[in-house]
Amino acid sequence: MSENKGLIHIYCGDGKGKTTAALGLALRAAGAGKKVLLVQLLKGNPTSELESLALIPNITVIRPEKSFGFTFNMTDEQKTELTDIHNRLLDNAFNAMTVGELDMLIIDEFFGAYNKKLVDTDMADKFVFQKNEQCELILTGRDPQEKFISAADYVSEIKCVKHPYMQGIKARKGIEY
């Protein structure tokens, strides 16, 4: 296999660190002069990593411009609006990947959006099954379907053994967001 062939990574599970692992790859790739696109689904609130990522050449972040909160609190209208936003983000990312503008594409919370039908699943499937061969693809989230696990080259499951939330400690800026 060619060293230049892009592989597929999955970071999944119920533990903290899926996005963090993907961002570590983005940092490494950018340091090697590679062009990285990070697409964040289901995330519209400001998060601390955005400030740092904005300072790194070769990393571009696209995400919803507003927060819709947790999916279990969304109205049907909000879900429809968010699905439209996600589909536009993914369409832009797929086009950039297809024409070879990217060395690495990270789709954060891919599986959450996919499993909740907050993306066009046929379009989302194309990222995995019609991927540009040179592009490294990283997908994060909980509960990936078997078809994605089978297609991936790397699958890392991050398991929650203990988390401060279980003790009533809320998310902290710079650590969880």
Short mmCIF file of C-alpha atoms in Angstrom, two decimals:
data_model
loop_
_atom_site.label_atom_id
_atom_site.label_comp_id
_atom_site.label_asym_id
_atom_site.label_seq_id
_atom_site.Cartn_x
_atom_site.Cartn_y
_atom_site.Cartn_z
CA MET A 1 0.00 0.00 0.00
CA SER A 2 1.22 3.47 -0.85
CA GLU A 3 2.37 5.71 1.99
CA ASN A 4 0.31 8.48 0.34
CA LYS A 5 -2.99 6.59 0.50
CA GLY A 6 -5.42 8.19 2.92
CA LEU A 7 -6.88 5.85 5.52
CA ILE A 8 -10.07 5.94 7.57
CA HIS A 9 -9.98 6.45 11.35
CA ILE A 10 -12.87 6.06 13.78
CA TYR A 11 -12.82 7.37 17.35
CA CYS A 12 -15.94 6.09 19.08
CA GLY A 13 -17.31 5.11 22.47
CA ASP A 14 -18.89 6.69 25.52
CA GLY A 15 -15.67 8.09 26.97
CA LYS A 16 -14.23 11.60 26.85
CA GLY A 17 -11.52 12.16 24.26
CA LYS A 18 -12.89 11.35 20.80
CA THR A 19 -12.72 14.92 19.54
CA THR A 20 -9.48 15.47 21.44
CA ALA A 21 -7.86 12.52 19.64
CA ALA A 22 -9.05 13.82 16.26
CA LEU A 23 -7.71 17.30 17.05
CA GLY A 24 -4.35 15.75 17.91
CA LEU A 25 -4.22 14.28 14.41
CA ALA A 26 -5.16 17.66 12.95
CA LEU A 27 -2.33 19.30 14.85
CA ARG A 28 0.16 16.67 13.68
CA ALA A 29 -0.99 16.92 10.06
CA ALA A 30 -0.85 20.74 10.06
CA GLY A 31 2.67 20.55 11.50
CA ALA A 32 3.62 18.40 8.50
CA GLY A 33 2.24 21.05 6.13
CA LYS A 34 -0.96 19.16 5.32
CA LYS A 35 -4.30 20.89 4.70
CA VAL A 36 -6.93 19.91 7.25
CA LEU A 37 -10.67 20.55 7.28
CA LEU A 38 -12.56 19.98 10.53
CA VAL A 39 -16.33 19.74 10.16
CA GLN A 40 -18.13 19.83 13.48
CA LEU A 41 -21.68 18.50 13.51
CA LEU A 42 -24.07 18.92 16.46
CA LYS A 43 -21.81 21.62 17.92
CA GLY A 44 -22.65 25.30 17.70
CA ASN A 45 -21.61 26.61 21.10
CA PRO A 46 -18.25 28.33 21.30
CA THR A 47 -15.55 25.91 22.46
CA SER A 48 -12.03 26.73 23.56
CA GLU A 49 -10.28 24.71 20.87
CA LEU A 50 -11.65 27.07 18.22
CA GLU A 51 -9.41 29.86 19.52
CA SER A 52 -6.28 27.71 19.20
CA LEU A 53 -7.25 26.17 15.86
CA ALA A 54 -7.73 29.64 14.37
CA LEU A 55 -4.03 30.31 15.00
CA ILE A 56 -2.79 27.25 13.11
CA PRO A 57 -2.18 27.59 9.38
CA ASN A 58 -3.61 24.77 7.26
CA ILE A 59 -6.53 24.00 9.61
CA THR A 60 -10.00 25.19 8.62
CA VAL A 61 -13.05 24.66 10.83
CA ILE A 62 -16.65 24.72 9.62
CA ARG A 63 -19.61 24.19 11.93
CA PRO A 64 -23.14 25.42 12.61
CA GLU A 65 -23.15 29.13 13.40
CA LYS A 66 -25.60 28.70 16.24
CA SER A 67 -26.30 26.18 18.94
CA PHE A 68 -29.39 24.04 18.88
CA GLY A 69 -28.70 22.42 22.24
CA PHE A 70 -29.08 18.72 22.90
CA THR A 71 -31.05 16.73 20.33
CA PHE A 72 -33.51 15.45 22.95
CA ASN A 73 -34.59 19.05 23.59
CA MET A 74 -34.95 20.08 19.92
CA THR A 75 -38.25 20.69 18.21
CA ASP A 76 -38.93 19.05 14.85
CA GLU A 77 -38.39 22.45 13.20
CA GLN A 78 -34.98 22.82 14.86
CA LYS A 79 -34.01 19.32 13.76
CA THR A 80 -34.99 20.15 10.19
CA GLU A 81 -33.01 23.40 10.28
CA LEU A 82 -29.96 21.68 11.76
CA THR A 83 -30.17 18.86 9.19
CA ASP A 84 -30.15 21.46 6.39
CA ILE A 85 -27.09 23.14 7.94
CA HIS A 86 -25.28 19.82 8.34
CA ASN A 87 -26.03 18.84 4.75
CA ARG A 88 -24.59 22.13 3.46
CA LEU A 89 -21.45 21.67 5.57
CA LEU A 90 -21.02 18.10 4.35
CA ASP A 91 -21.65 19.07 0.74
CA ASN A 92 -18.89 21.70 0.95
CA ALA A 93 -16.54 19.22 2.62
CA PHE A 94 -17.25 16.47 0.09
CA ASN A 95 -16.56 18.84 -2.80
CA ALA A 96 -13.27 19.98 -1.21
CA MET A 97 -12.24 16.37 -0.62
CA THR A 98 -13.25 15.22 -4.10
CA VAL A 99 -11.20 17.87 -5.92
CA GLY A 100 -8.15 17.10 -3.80
CA GLU A 101 -8.02 20.33 -1.76
CA LEU A 102 -7.62 18.40 1.51
CA ASP A 103 -5.05 16.06 2.96
CA MET A 104 -7.18 15.34 6.03
CA LEU A 105 -10.90 15.60 6.68
CA ILE A 106 -12.27 15.28 10.20
CA ILE A 107 -16.01 14.96 10.70
CA ASP A 108 -16.63 15.39 14.40
CA GLU A 109 -19.84 13.88 15.83
CA PHE A 110 -20.42 12.12 12.50
CA PHE A 111 -22.08 9.09 14.08
CA GLY A 112 -24.36 11.09 16.38
CA ALA A 113 -25.69 13.14 13.48
CA TYR A 114 -25.90 10.05 11.27
CA ASN A 115 -27.73 7.87 13.79
CA LYS A 116 -30.21 10.63 14.65
CA LYS A 117 -30.86 11.27 10.92
CA LEU A 118 -29.60 14.85 11.23
CA VAL A 119 -27.71 14.42 7.95
CA ASP A 120 -28.59 13.01 4.56
CA THR A 121 -27.31 9.49 5.26
CA ASP A 122 -26.76 8.71 1.56
CA MET A 123 -24.50 11.76 1.29
CA ALA A 124 -22.74 10.86 4.54
CA ASP A 125 -22.09 7.32 3.26
CA LYS A 126 -20.24 8.82 0.28
CA PHE A 127 -17.51 10.16 2.58
CA VAL A 128 -16.59 6.62 3.52
CA PHE A 129 -17.45 4.62 0.43
CA GLN A 130 -16.52 7.17 -2.28
CA LYS A 131 -13.68 8.93 -0.49
CA ASN A 132 -10.82 10.58 -2.35
CA GLU A 133 -8.07 7.99 -2.08
CA GLN A 134 -5.41 10.47 -0.94
CA CYS A 135 -7.46 12.07 1.83
CA GLU A 136 -7.14 10.86 5.43
CA LEU A 137 -10.66 10.64 6.90
CA ILE A 138 -11.37 10.82 10.63
CA LEU A 139 -14.87 10.22 12.01
CA THR A 140 -15.90 10.62 15.65
CA GLY A 141 -18.95 9.86 17.74
CA ARG A 142 -20.84 7.16 19.54
CA ASP A 143 -22.26 3.95 18.12
CA PRO A 144 -20.81 3.63 14.61
CA GLN A 145 -22.67 1.18 12.43
CA GLU A 146 -20.86 -2.03 11.49
CA LYS A 147 -20.51 -0.94 7.84
CA PHE A 148 -18.32 1.97 8.99
CA ILE A 149 -16.23 -0.17 11.32
CA SER A 150 -15.66 -2.66 8.49
CA ALA A 151 -14.58 0.10 6.10
CA ALA A 152 -12.21 1.77 8.59
CA ASP A 153 -8.49 1.14 8.87
CA TYR A 154 -8.24 2.35 12.48
CA VAL A 155 -10.98 1.96 15.08
CA SER A 156 -10.34 3.21 18.61
CA GLU A 157 -13.04 2.84 21.22
CA ILE A 158 -12.80 5.24 24.12
CA LYS A 159 -14.57 3.78 27.12
CA CYS A 160 -15.80 5.79 30.07
CA VAL A 161 -14.62 4.21 33.30
CA LYS A 162 -15.10 7.29 35.46
CA HIS A 163 -16.13 10.86 34.67
CA PRO A 164 -16.56 13.94 36.95
CA TYR A 165 -20.09 14.41 35.58
CA MET A 166 -21.04 11.27 37.52
CA GLN A 167 -20.14 13.19 40.69
CA GLY A 168 -22.14 16.25 39.71
CA ILE A 169 -19.19 18.27 38.37
CA LYS A 170 -20.31 20.30 35.37
CA ALA A 171 -18.33 20.74 32.14
CA ARG A 172 -15.35 23.06 32.57
CA LYS A 173 -14.05 25.58 30.06
CA GLY A 174 -10.72 24.51 28.61
CA ILE A 175 -11.25 20.88 29.63
CA GLU A 176 -14.62 19.67 28.32
CA TYR A 177 -15.34 22.61 26.03
#
